[in-house]
């Protein structure tokens, strides 16, 4: 490991309240704490020597951050996920399978089984990788993040959460405590393109609910294709036109994993698979 | 002697059965000690400071004066002692252990640091400042001009061959780097002194070739052989990646240990191992083939280029094996093969399973398909027409008489694949129903290949390998420097010895090599251990049996063994390689018997291509290989499955992305190898066409399986979607571009 274990400090709060107080104090002292959930992102960067933080707040024991519940009925019904909900929890949950099967599908394609057992939704959101597999699913649904600090809670629509590449409105004294997703209507589709069948980082990842689509790995943050959506909502059915709109909304790049040209083309091909067939 | 005969069960032969692995228990229980599991009193940790540019002069190396350097051992090129040389002992003297005044590739070792505390070591590495005057590097084959080594193989009269042809077909094919990706990264521990003598040096390491390391240390320190001891620790895979590289790493650990006068451990983490150590040589191969309308090959001209990297290391020998195998398993009356290895300013490329033959046979097989296409012939029929058969001669003029199985492996592979198709037809139809996706495109491809066992040409004679047996009260102990690196060396050799002596397998003790005890059996490479070393040990067994005056039961063996030890004292028998009389080879003309025997293989790949994502997936794979005799069928099958999968990985996924002469995707996240979920059903059939000079008829198995998969997969992709790729890996990005070109052409 390229970071010496002796130089690391881990605080283990027993309650959410305690955790938030620790975060507040640390931020005030100018010695910020990095939230540590499943650790599946943090350990990678720690091992590679690219992680700045040396002080961690271990969330794993906080019961308040676990559990999947369904609130409300009919149009108002929503799924609420504790931030520590693991991918395995998503795969196994009958509520998720029934109301948001694309989240179960995305979760089942994350890493391998070990990663699914440790990796959390809060961590996926907190790590803010443009390739994160749960983000297109959450972005395509109506999703609200509940952020908490010792001053109280605030709710932020996922669309307003990210401000740029790996940057968000979360303050250093805040935790993501829950993720609320309005139970959607319409056909749900999830597709991950990662070249190999497991342990793959997405080259393109997309989720669709009806006319809505959201795309990962094709821009600095997850992209909800609003113009495309408006076109389809307005009855537009020309595939080439739809693909053109999508192409305008995403900004894939060349990197060591793939090429911009490939990502763009595959995104357009996937669109042909998911939009209504009368074209 | 009261026992009745019937009570003692007759001894069953061990060869040909799946006995438990000798070292299997310790590995499964976790008792086995890999290099990072070992510690020694007072041991400290070492690390390498490396170049960050591909080429240039070193202007300065400075240890930050603001940093606390107490407790550090610092080694640079000036620490090579008088009498020693700053040269890694290999084929030529071009590679230093530590850069002196210039660097020739990224990640070249410049300075070594050691400290008891690993976190201090990290901090120290960050406080070494190196400045350079960069020079323009040559980073790939397309731009390379400096030839490190060249050779020409000539047969017949090329011009006459082309004059005989109805058609001349040309093609160019390429392959990139490939990483060996052994599970256990490179690592070594050096201890000052040997056997109480402070002048010597002892090294433990994860390695394939203990005596390569011995000779490297002798050269580095100017020491005689008896002052150098190398011990192999349990080794988690090598695939060639621990053939020559450990000479460098063990030298580094030894330099630090001698200066610190303490044991020093150096373990690469995966990222350092990926960016700094050797890879498969990239290749660029041009074929020009004269063919008659009926498919008969009349002439083959091949221009073969390998990227050697910044130093020569083993490139000449890789080039030689690549060139000898470059025609594929086909006959031609006239041939000219011109092979060249070039220098580039990239980390040296080195040994990797197949050693050049996978690259050159990939090109040969793709070219066969191209010929078939241009002549409108069935690719299988074209191959069948030209396959090497007994009585034919190879490009080097080797007359093939014995254990030649190209046609047999072809027939068996076809039959096996057909049977599998029948079996799977129903389930295939069912799986098509899934999803609203566009239908996957299916294709099947075939490749044929051969692989010479043992060192090329006169190599085995020069090596003059030795191995032997020590008589013990319970049986024998094998003395051999051949290494167990996961492939089953210890088990397989013990089986051969057991049957040579007609004693139970359990009575044969083996251990990991220690050069203080074991003779030089040469390197564990080149598919040679079973055929060459196995044969030497078989002879040692036969001689030991004679020395004991013969016996007709294991019990009697033991009685005689004990009597011998009690009455006459210890008995050790060391045998040396004996060249079979008929083998002839000339290094000057590159003509003759390049290898004692060849393994022969045929692969059939079934592939599906997703028209939406351009991803190709191998769905079934058939591998039929003639290895002479499977000493341990399960292990041999494992070698074939593993080599096949490594070939599938190279064919579809494994892409070393180089940026400015450095591997840019040097992590397991970004260097994609197949996972279990990407692994197709691999249907293996072993053919046993014996070779009389191999133990119980055995030839080599380790490398052959990786020669065929890339070409079979590329052919299958062509059948599935029409594109003719000329290089691997067949990534979705490349398939997309090829499909676009195809459609562009159609429009
Ligand atoms: C082998 C491997 C394969 C992987 N494969 C995939 C894959 O296929 N798809 C994919 O999307 N990801 C993958 N990942 C990445 C990782 O598993 C996911 O991003 C996972 O969701 C991270 O969750 P975690 O709980 O482990 O996060 P951690 O590593 O604990 O934290 C990640 C980041 O989020 C922050 N954080 C965590 N929880 C909170 C919170 N409650 N509030 C605020 N900030 C928080 C942390 O401070 C940190 O910055 C893989 C990782 C590995 C090691």
PDB file of C-alpha atoms in Angstrom, chain B residues 71-186:
ATOM      1  CA  UNK B  71      18.080   5.419   8.840  1.00  0.00           C
ATOM      2  CA  UNK B  72      18.092   5.330   5.053  1.00  0.00           C
ATOM      3  CA  UNK B  73      20.347   3.234   2.900  1.00  0.00           C
ATOM      4  CA  UNK B  74      20.867   4.856  -0.473  1.00  0.00           C
ATOM      5  CA  UNK B  75      22.376   3.004  -3.418  1.00  0.00           C
ATOM      6  CA  UNK B  76      23.271   4.253  -6.869  1.00  0.00           C
ATOM      7  CA  UNK B  77      25.466   2.980  -9.692  1.00  0.00           C
ATOM      8  CA  UNK B  78      28.629   3.892  -7.737  1.00  0.00           C
ATOM      9  CA  UNK B  79      27.784   1.237  -5.175  1.00  0.00           C
ATOM     10  CA  UNK B  80      28.653  -1.570  -7.541  1.00  0.00           C
ATOM     11  CA  UNK B  81      31.828  -2.865  -5.871  1.00  0.00           C
ATOM     12  CA  UNK B  82      35.239  -2.947  -7.563  1.00  0.00           C
ATOM     13  CA  UNK B  83      35.512  -6.240  -9.385  1.00  0.00           C
ATOM     14  CA  UNK B  84      31.800  -6.218 -10.065  1.00  0.00           C
ATOM     15  CA  UNK B  85      30.024  -4.778 -13.069  1.00  0.00           C
ATOM     16  CA  UNK B  86      26.919  -2.651 -13.443  1.00  0.00           C
ATOM     17  CA  UNK B  87      25.574  -4.955 -16.136  1.00  0.00           C
ATOM     18  CA  UNK B  88      22.612  -7.324 -16.006  1.00  0.00           C
ATOM     19  CA  UNK B  89      24.017 -10.650 -17.172  1.00  0.00           C
ATOM     20  CA  UNK B  90      22.013 -11.666 -20.237  1.00  0.00           C
ATOM     21  CA  UNK B  91      22.840 -12.082 -23.909  1.00  0.00           C
ATOM     22  CA  UNK B  92      24.646  -8.799 -24.296  1.00  0.00           C
ATOM     23  CA  UNK B  93      25.998  -6.200 -21.879  1.00  0.00           C
ATOM     24  CA  UNK B  94      23.746  -3.245 -22.565  1.00  0.00           C
ATOM     25  CA  UNK B  95      21.500  -3.037 -19.530  1.00  0.00           C
ATOM     26  CA  UNK B  96      22.726  -1.498 -16.275  1.00  0.00           C
ATOM     27  CA  UNK B  97      21.336  -2.419 -12.874  1.00  0.00           C
ATOM     28  CA  UNK B  98      21.200   1.304 -12.158  1.00  0.00           C
ATOM     29  CA  UNK B  99      21.355   4.115 -14.683  1.00  0.00           C
ATOM     30  CA  UNK B 100      24.674   5.937 -14.741  1.00  0.00           C
ATOM     31  CA  UNK B 101      24.325   9.158 -16.715  1.00  0.00           C
ATOM     32  CA  UNK B 102      21.374   8.523 -19.008  1.00  0.00           C
ATOM     33  CA  UNK B 103      18.051   6.745 -19.146  1.00  0.00           C
ATOM     34  CA  UNK B 104      16.681   4.849 -22.106  1.00  0.00           C
ATOM     35  CA  UNK B 105      13.135   4.156 -21.014  1.00  0.00           C
ATOM     36  CA  UNK B 106      10.447   5.224 -18.575  1.00  0.00           C
ATOM     37  CA  UNK B 107      10.627   3.583 -15.164  1.00  0.00           C
ATOM     38  CA  UNK B 108      14.313   2.780 -15.547  1.00  0.00           C
ATOM     39  CA  UNK B 109      15.907   2.222 -12.117  1.00  0.00           C
ATOM     40  CA  UNK B 110      18.194   5.075 -11.058  1.00  0.00           C
ATOM     41  CA  UNK B 111      18.414   4.960  -7.290  1.00  0.00           C
ATOM     42  CA  UNK B 112      17.564   2.474  -4.544  1.00  0.00           C
ATOM     43  CA  UNK B 113      16.399   3.361  -1.062  1.00  0.00           C
ATOM     44  CA  UNK B 114      15.945   1.148   1.983  1.00  0.00           C
ATOM     45  CA  UNK B 115      14.506   1.871   5.398  1.00  0.00           C
ATOM     46  CA  UNK B 116      13.057  -0.121   8.263  1.00  0.00           C
ATOM     47  CA  UNK B 117       9.863   1.927   8.173  1.00  0.00           C
ATOM     48  CA  UNK B 118       7.887   1.696   4.988  1.00  0.00           C
ATOM     49  CA  UNK B 119       6.169   5.039   5.479  1.00  0.00           C
ATOM     50  CA  UNK B 120       9.567   6.768   5.762  1.00  0.00           C
ATOM     51  CA  UNK B 121      10.550   4.963   2.602  1.00  0.00           C
ATOM     52  CA  UNK B 122       7.551   6.411   0.771  1.00  0.00           C
ATOM     53  CA  UNK B 123       8.357   9.867   2.029  1.00  0.00           C
ATOM     54  CA  UNK B 124      12.007   9.460   1.035  1.00  0.00           C
ATOM     55  CA  UNK B 125      11.183   8.391  -2.513  1.00  0.00           C
ATOM     56  CA  UNK B 126       9.184  11.583  -2.917  1.00  0.00           C
ATOM     57  CA  UNK B 127      12.186  13.665  -1.805  1.00  0.00           C
ATOM     58  CA  UNK B 128      14.624  12.462  -4.444  1.00  0.00           C
ATOM     59  CA  UNK B 129      14.854  15.044  -7.226  1.00  0.00           C
ATOM     60  CA  UNK B 130      16.162  14.022 -10.602  1.00  0.00           C
ATOM     61  CA  UNK B 131      16.680  16.427 -13.476  1.00  0.00           C
ATOM     62  CA  UNK B 132      17.179  15.436 -17.089  1.00  0.00           C
ATOM     63  CA  UNK B 133      18.101  16.775 -20.486  1.00  0.00           C
ATOM     64  CA  UNK B 134      15.439  14.935 -22.468  1.00  0.00           C
ATOM     65  CA  UNK B 135      16.196  13.529 -25.911  1.00  0.00           C
ATOM     66  CA  UNK B 136      13.735  12.573 -28.623  1.00  0.00           C
ATOM     67  CA  UNK B 137      12.600   9.001 -27.998  1.00  0.00           C
ATOM     68  CA  UNK B 138      11.580   6.333 -30.497  1.00  0.00           C
ATOM     69  CA  UNK B 139       8.470   4.827 -29.017  1.00  0.00           C
ATOM     70  CA  UNK B 140       7.130   2.190 -31.393  1.00  0.00           C
ATOM     71  CA  UNK B 141       7.901  -0.186 -34.234  1.00  0.00           C
ATOM     72  CA  UNK B 142       6.508   2.169 -36.830  1.00  0.00           C
ATOM     73  CA  UNK B 143       9.301   4.629 -36.064  1.00  0.00           C
ATOM     74  CA  UNK B 144      12.086   2.280 -35.021  1.00  0.00           C
ATOM     75  CA  UNK B 145      15.269   2.107 -37.088  1.00  0.00           C
ATOM     76  CA  UNK B 146      17.901   0.687 -34.741  1.00  0.00           C
ATOM     77  CA  UNK B 147      18.094  -3.079 -35.323  1.00  0.00           C
ATOM     78  CA  UNK B 148      19.091  -4.982 -32.201  1.00  0.00           C
ATOM     79  CA  UNK B 149      19.292  -8.344 -33.903  1.00  0.00           C
ATOM     80  CA  UNK B 150      18.377  -9.842 -37.233  1.00  0.00           C
ATOM     81  CA  UNK B 151      18.341 -13.247 -38.809  1.00  0.00           C
ATOM     82  CA  UNK B 152      17.334 -14.876 -42.049  1.00  0.00           C
ATOM     83  CA  UNK B 153      15.938 -18.330 -42.657  1.00  0.00           C
ATOM     84  CA  UNK B 154      16.150 -19.487 -46.272  1.00  0.00           C
ATOM     85  CA  UNK B 155      14.807 -22.572 -47.948  1.00  0.00           C
ATOM     86  CA  UNK B 156      14.852 -23.457 -51.627  1.00  0.00           C
ATOM     87  CA  UNK B 157      14.708 -20.744 -54.261  1.00  0.00           C
ATOM     88  CA  UNK B 158      12.186 -18.050 -53.440  1.00  0.00           C
ATOM     89  CA  UNK B 159      12.072 -16.583 -56.957  1.00  0.00           C
ATOM     90  CA  UNK B 160      11.378 -19.998 -58.436  1.00  0.00           C
ATOM     91  CA  UNK B 161       8.641 -20.522 -55.857  1.00  0.00           C
ATOM     92  CA  UNK B 162       6.905 -17.291 -56.788  1.00  0.00           C
ATOM     93  CA  UNK B 163       7.316 -18.138 -60.487  1.00  0.00           C
ATOM     94  CA  UNK B 164       5.411 -21.373 -59.813  1.00  0.00           C
ATOM     95  CA  UNK B 165       2.517 -19.519 -58.195  1.00  0.00           C
ATOM     96  CA  UNK B 166      -0.771 -18.603 -59.868  1.00  0.00           C
ATOM     97  CA  UNK B 167      -1.506 -15.928 -57.302  1.00  0.00           C
ATOM     98  CA  UNK B 168       0.572 -13.914 -54.855  1.00  0.00           C
ATOM     99  CA  UNK B 169      -1.185 -12.847 -51.679  1.00  0.00           C
ATOM    100  CA  UNK B 170       0.179 -10.172 -49.382  1.00  0.00           C
ATOM    101  CA  UNK B 171      -0.857  -9.112 -45.909  1.00  0.00           C
ATOM    102  CA  UNK B 172       0.363  -7.205 -42.856  1.00  0.00           C
ATOM    103  CA  UNK B 173      -0.533  -8.111 -39.285  1.00  0.00           C
ATOM    104  CA  UNK B 174       0.194  -6.616 -35.901  1.00  0.00           C
ATOM    105  CA  UNK B 175       0.070  -7.426 -32.231  1.00  0.00           C
ATOM    106  CA  UNK B 176       0.647  -5.176 -29.223  1.00  0.00           C
ATOM    107  CA  UNK B 177       2.190  -5.624 -25.801  1.00  0.00           C
ATOM    108  CA  UNK B 178       0.696  -8.147 -23.427  1.00  0.00           C
ATOM    109  CA  UNK B 179       1.249  -8.360 -19.690  1.00  0.00           C
ATOM    110  CA  UNK B 180       1.968 -11.737 -18.086  1.00  0.00           C
ATOM    111  CA  UNK B 181      -0.172 -10.864 -15.067  1.00  0.00           C
ATOM    112  CA  UNK B 182       1.017 -13.556 -12.704  1.00  0.00           C
ATOM    113  CA  UNK B 183      -1.026 -13.434  -9.482  1.00  0.00           C
ATOM    114  CA  UNK B 184       1.997 -12.698  -7.310  1.00  0.00           C
ATOM    115  CA  UNK B 185       3.966  -9.601  -8.301  1.00  0.00           C
ATOM    116  CA  UNK B 186       7.759  -9.671  -8.525  1.00  0.00           C
TER     117      UNK B 186
END
